[in-house]
mmCIF file of C-alpha atoms in Angstrom:
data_model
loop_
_atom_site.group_PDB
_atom_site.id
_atom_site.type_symbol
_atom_site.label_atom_id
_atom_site.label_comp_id
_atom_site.label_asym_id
_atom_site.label_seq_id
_atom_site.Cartn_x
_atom_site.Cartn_y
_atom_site.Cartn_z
ATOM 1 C CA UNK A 87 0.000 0.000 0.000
ATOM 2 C CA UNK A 88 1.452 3.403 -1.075
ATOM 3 C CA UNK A 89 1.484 6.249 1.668
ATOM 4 C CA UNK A 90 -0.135 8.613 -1.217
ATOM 5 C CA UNK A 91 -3.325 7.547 -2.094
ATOM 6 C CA UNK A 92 -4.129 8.458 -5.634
ATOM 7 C CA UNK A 93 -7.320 7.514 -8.007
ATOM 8 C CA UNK A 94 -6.243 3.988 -9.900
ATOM 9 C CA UNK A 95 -7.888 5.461 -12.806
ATOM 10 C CA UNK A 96 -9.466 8.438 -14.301
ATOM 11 C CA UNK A 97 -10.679 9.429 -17.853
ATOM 12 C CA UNK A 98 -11.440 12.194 -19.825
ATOM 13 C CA UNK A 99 -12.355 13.413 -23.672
ATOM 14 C CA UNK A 100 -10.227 15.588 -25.910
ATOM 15 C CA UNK A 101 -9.981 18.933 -25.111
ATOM 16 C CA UNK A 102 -11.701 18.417 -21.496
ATOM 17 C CA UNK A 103 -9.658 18.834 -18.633
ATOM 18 C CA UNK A 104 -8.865 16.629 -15.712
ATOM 19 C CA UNK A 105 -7.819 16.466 -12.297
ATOM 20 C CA UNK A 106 -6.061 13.920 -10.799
ATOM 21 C CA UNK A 107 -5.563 14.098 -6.505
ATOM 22 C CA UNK A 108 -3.165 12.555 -4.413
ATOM 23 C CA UNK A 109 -3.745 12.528 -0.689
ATOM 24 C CA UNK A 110 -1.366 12.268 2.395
ATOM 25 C CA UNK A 111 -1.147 12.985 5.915
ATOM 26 C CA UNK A 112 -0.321 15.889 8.432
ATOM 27 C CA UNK A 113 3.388 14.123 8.298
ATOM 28 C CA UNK A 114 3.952 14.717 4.411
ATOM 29 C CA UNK A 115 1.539 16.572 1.759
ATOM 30 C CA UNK A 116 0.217 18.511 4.761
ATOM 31 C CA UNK A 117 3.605 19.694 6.271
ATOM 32 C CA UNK A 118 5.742 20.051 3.397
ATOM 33 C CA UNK A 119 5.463 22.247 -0.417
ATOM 34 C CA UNK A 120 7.487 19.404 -2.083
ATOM 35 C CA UNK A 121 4.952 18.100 -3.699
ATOM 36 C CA UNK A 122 6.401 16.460 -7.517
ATOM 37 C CA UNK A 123 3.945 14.866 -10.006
ATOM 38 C CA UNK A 124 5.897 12.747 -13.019
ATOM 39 C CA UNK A 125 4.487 11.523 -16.243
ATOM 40 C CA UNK A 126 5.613 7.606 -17.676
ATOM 41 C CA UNK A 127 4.318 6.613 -20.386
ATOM 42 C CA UNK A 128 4.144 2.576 -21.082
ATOM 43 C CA UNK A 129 8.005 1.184 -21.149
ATOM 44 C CA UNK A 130 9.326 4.918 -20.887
ATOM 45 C CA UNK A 131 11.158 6.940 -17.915
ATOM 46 C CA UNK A 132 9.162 8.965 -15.785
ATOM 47 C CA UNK A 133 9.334 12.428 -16.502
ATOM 48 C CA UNK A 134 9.505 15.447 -14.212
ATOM 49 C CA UNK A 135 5.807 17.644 -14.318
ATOM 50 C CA UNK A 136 5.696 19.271 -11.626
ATOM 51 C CA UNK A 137 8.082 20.164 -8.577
ATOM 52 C CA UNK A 138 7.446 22.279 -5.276
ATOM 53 C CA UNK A 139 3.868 21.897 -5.685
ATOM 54 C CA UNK A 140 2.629 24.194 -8.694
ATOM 55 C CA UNK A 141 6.148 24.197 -10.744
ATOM 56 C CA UNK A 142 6.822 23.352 -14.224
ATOM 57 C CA UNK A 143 10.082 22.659 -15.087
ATOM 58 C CA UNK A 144 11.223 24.237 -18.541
ATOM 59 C CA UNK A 145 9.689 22.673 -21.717
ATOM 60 C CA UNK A 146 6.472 21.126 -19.934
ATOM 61 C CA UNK A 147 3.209 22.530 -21.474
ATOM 62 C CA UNK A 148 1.035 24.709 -19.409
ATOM 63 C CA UNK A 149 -1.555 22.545 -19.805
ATOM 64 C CA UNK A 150 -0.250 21.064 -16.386
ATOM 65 C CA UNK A 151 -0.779 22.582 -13.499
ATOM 66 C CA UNK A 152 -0.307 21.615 -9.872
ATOM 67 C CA UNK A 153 -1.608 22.817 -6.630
ATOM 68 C CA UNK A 154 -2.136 21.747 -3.380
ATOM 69 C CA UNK A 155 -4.720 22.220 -0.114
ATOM 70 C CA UNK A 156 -4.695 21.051 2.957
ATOM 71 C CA UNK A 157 -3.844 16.961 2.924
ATOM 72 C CA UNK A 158 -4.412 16.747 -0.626
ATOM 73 C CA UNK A 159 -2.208 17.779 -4.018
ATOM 74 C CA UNK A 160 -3.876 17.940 -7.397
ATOM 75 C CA UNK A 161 -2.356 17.853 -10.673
ATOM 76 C CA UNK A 162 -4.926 19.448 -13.274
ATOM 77 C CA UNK A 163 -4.371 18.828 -17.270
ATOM 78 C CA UNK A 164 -6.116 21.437 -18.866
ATOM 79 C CA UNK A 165 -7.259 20.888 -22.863
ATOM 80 C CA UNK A 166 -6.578 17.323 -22.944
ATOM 81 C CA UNK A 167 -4.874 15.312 -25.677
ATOM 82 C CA UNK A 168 -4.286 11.943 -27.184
ATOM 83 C CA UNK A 169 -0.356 12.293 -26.001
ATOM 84 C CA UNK A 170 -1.213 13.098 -22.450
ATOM 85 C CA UNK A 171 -2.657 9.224 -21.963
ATOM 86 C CA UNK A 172 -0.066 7.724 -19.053
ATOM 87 C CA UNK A 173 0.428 7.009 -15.641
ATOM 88 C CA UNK A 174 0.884 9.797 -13.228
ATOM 89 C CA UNK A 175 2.679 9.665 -9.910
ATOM 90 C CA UNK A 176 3.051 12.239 -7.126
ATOM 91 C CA UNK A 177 5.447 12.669 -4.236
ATOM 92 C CA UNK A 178 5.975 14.091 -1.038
ATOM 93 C CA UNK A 179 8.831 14.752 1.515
ATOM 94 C CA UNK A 180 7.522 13.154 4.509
ATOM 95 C CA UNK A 181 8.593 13.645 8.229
ATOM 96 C CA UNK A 182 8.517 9.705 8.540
ATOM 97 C CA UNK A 183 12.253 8.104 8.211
ATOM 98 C CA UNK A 184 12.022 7.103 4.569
ATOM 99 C CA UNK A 185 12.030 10.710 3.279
ATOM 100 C CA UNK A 186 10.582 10.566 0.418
ATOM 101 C CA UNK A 187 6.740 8.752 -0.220
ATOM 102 C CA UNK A 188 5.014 8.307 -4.107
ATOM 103 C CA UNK A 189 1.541 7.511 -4.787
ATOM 104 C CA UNK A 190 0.190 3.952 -6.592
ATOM 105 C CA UNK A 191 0.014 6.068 -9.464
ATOM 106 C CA UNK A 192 -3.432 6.924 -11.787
ATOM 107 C CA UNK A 193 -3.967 5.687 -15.491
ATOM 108 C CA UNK A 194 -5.237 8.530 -17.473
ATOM 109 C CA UNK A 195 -7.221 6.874 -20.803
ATOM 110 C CA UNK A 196 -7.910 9.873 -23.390
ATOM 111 C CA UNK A 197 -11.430 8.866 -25.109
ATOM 112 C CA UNK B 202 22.409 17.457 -23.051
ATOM 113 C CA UNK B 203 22.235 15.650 -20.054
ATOM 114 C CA UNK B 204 22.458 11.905 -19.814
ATOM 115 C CA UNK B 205 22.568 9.283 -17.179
ATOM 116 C CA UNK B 206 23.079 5.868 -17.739
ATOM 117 C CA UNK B 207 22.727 2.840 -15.411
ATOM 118 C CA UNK B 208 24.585 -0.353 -15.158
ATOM 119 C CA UNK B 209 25.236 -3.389 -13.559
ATOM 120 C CA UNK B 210 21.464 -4.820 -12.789
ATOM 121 C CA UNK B 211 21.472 -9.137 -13.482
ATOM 122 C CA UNK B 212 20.398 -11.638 -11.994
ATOM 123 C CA UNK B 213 21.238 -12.261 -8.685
ATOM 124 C CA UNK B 214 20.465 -14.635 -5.728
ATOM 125 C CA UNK B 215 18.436 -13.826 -2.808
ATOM 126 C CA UNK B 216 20.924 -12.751 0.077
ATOM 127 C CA UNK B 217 23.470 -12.100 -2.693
ATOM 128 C CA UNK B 218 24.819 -8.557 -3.877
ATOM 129 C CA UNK B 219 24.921 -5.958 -6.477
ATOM 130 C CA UNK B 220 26.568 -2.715 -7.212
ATOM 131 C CA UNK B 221 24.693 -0.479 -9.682
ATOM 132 C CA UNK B 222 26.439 2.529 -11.367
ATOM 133 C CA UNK B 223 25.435 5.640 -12.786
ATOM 134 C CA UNK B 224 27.563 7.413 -15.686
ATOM 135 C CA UNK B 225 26.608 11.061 -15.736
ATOM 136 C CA UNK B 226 27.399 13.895 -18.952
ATOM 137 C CA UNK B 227 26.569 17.045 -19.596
ATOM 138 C CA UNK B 228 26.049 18.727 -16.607
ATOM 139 C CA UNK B 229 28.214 19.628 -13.343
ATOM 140 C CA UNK B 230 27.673 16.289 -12.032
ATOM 141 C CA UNK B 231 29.542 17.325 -9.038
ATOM 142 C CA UNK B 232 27.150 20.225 -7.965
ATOM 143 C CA UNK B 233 24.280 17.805 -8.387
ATOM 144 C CA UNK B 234 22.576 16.063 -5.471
ATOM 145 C CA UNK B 235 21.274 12.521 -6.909
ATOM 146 C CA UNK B 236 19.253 9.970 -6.553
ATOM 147 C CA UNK B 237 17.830 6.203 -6.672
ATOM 148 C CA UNK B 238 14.503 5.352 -7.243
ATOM 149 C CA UNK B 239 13.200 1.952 -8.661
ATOM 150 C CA UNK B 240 9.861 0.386 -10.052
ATOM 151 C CA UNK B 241 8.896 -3.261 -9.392
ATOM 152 C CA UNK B 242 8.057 -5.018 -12.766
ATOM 153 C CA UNK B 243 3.753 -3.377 -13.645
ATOM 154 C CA UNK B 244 3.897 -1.371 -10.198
ATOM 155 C CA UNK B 245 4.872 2.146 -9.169
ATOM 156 C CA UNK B 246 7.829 4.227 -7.904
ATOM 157 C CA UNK B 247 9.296 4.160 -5.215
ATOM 158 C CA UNK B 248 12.561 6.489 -4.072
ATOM 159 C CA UNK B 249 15.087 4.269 -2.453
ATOM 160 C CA UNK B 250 18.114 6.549 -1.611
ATOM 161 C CA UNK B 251 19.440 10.200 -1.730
ATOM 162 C CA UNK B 252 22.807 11.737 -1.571
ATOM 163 C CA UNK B 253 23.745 15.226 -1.938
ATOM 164 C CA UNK B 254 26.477 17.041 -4.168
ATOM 165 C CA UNK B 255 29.251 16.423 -1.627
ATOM 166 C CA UNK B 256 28.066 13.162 -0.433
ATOM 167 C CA UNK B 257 27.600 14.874 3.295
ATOM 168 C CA UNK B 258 24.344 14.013 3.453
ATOM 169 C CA UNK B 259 22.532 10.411 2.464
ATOM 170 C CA UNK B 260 19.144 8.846 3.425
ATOM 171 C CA UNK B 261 17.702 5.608 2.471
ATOM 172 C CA UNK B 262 14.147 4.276 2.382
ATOM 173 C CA UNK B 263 13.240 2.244 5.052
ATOM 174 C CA UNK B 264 12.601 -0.830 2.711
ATOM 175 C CA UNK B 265 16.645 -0.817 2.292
ATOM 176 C CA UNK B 266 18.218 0.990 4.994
ATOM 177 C CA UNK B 267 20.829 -1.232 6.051
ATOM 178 C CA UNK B 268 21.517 -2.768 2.999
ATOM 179 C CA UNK B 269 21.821 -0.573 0.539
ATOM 180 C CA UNK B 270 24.909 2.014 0.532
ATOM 181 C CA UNK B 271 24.693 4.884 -1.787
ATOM 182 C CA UNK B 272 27.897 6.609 -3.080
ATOM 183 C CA UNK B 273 29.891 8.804 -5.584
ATOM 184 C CA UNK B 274 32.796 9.502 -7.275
ATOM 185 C CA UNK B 275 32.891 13.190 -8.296
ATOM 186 C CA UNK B 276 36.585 12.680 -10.275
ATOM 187 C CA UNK B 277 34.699 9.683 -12.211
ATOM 188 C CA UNK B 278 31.122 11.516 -12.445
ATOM 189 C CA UNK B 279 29.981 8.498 -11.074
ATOM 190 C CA UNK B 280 27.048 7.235 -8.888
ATOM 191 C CA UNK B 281 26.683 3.978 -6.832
ATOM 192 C CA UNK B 282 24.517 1.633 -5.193
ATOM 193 C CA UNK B 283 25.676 -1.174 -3.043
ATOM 194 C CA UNK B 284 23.295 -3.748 -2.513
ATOM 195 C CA UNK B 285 23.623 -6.136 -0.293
ATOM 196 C CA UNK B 286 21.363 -9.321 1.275
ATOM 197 C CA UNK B 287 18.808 -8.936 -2.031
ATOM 198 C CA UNK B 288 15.668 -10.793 -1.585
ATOM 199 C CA UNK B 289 12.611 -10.949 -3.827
ATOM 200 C CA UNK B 290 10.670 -8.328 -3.128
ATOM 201 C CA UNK B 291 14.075 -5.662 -4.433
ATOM 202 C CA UNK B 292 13.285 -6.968 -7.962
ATOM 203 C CA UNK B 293 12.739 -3.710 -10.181
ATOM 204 C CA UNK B 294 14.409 -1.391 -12.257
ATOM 205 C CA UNK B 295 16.536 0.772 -10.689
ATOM 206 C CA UNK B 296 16.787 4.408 -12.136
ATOM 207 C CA UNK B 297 19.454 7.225 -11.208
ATOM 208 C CA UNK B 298 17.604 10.850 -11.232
ATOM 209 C CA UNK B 299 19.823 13.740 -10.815
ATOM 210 C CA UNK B 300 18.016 16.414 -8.347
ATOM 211 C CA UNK B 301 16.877 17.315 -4.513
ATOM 212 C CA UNK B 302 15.385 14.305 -2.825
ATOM 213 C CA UNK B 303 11.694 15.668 -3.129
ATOM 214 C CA UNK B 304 12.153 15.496 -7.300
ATOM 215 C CA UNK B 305 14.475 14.484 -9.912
ATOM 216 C CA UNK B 306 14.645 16.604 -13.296
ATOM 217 C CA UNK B 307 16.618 13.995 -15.338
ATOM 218 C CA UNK B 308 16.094 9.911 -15.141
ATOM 219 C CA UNK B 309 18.490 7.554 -16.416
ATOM 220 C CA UNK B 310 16.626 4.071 -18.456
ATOM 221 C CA UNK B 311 17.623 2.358 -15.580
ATOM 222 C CA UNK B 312 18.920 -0.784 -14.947
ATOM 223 C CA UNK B 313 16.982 -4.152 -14.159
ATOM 224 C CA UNK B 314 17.704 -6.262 -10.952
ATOM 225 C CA UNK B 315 16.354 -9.432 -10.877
ATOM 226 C CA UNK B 316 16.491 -11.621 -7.109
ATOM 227 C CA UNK B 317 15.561 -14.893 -8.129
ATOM 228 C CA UNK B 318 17.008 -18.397 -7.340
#
């Protein structure tokens, strides 16, 4: 069981946008703004999204957006398309001994 | 442009040992802090170890502490993992990512460790 819960799945139509939300605990998304979201598609690396909560590193789209209240971190894809279709992973620093905590991850299907 | 490229994954034995390697170009891999994360084979991420530029400062998850050393050479532009005592549950790809613990910027295609007997 991941210490970030996110969705398993979620789905959404060209152009539509999407929000995908990863919840923690007063010990990581709640205490810290080092929130990261990362973007693998199937057999690929991972690839940085989103750092520091809201973020993009050069060359991502603004299409992506992060933000973050309370417990829970949300990673918004704005104007969706066929290319955005992966798996999507957050992470927190978290006060626990291991550091650093991901979600399970959340399979985003474009229609 | 910057690359990172893993070595040294197999197979290996449970309660046998490993050390993985990270070539890094194209950036001041010695003002870099760096990282390990892997992925089990159809499952997620998980961040296994951190050290930063000067190799001052290292954590490890607690899935490895204890087992796993992570090091550098800065003269080499190198990154390590010593694994020791594998069992099954370490199979996975293991992937260097050059950044602060909380995110890594750059990912190498990692390298696949398989424990099996």
């Amino acid at each position: 069981q991941s210490a970030l819960t996110q969705p398993a799945s979620v789905s959404g139509s060209p152009g539509q946008s999407i929000t995908i939300s990863c919840t923690g605990t007063s010990r990581d998304i709640g205490a810290y703004n080092y929130v990261a979201w990362y973007q693998q598609h199937p057999g690929k690396v991972p690839k940085l999204m989103i750092f520091d909560v809201s973020n993009r590193p050069s060359g991502v789209s603004t299409r992506f957006s992060g933000s973050k209240s309370g417990y829970t971190a949300s990673l918004t894809i704005s104007g969706l398309q066929a290319e955005d279709e992966a798996d999507y992973y957050c992470s927190s620093y978290t006060s626990t001994s291991t550091l650093v905590v991901f979600g399970g991850g959340t399979k985003l299907t474009v229609l | 442009e910057v690359q990172l490229v893993e070595s040294g994954g197999g197979l290996v034995q449970p309660g046998g040992s490993l050390r993985l390697s990270c070539a890094a170009s194209g950036f001041i891999f010695s003002g870099s802090d760096m990282n390990w994360v892997r992925q089990s084979p159809g499952k997620g991420l998980e961040w296994i170890s951190f050290i930063d530029k000067n190799a001052d400062k290292k954590y490890y998850a607690d899935s490895v502490k204890g087992r796993f050393t992570i090091s550098r050479d800065n003269t080499k532009n190198s990154l390590y993992l010593q694994m020791n005592n594998l069992g099954a549950e370490d199979t996975a790809i293991y992937y260097c990512g050059r950044g602060p613990a909380g995110w890594q910027d750059h990912w190498g295609q990692g390298t696949l460790v398989t424990v099996s007997s």
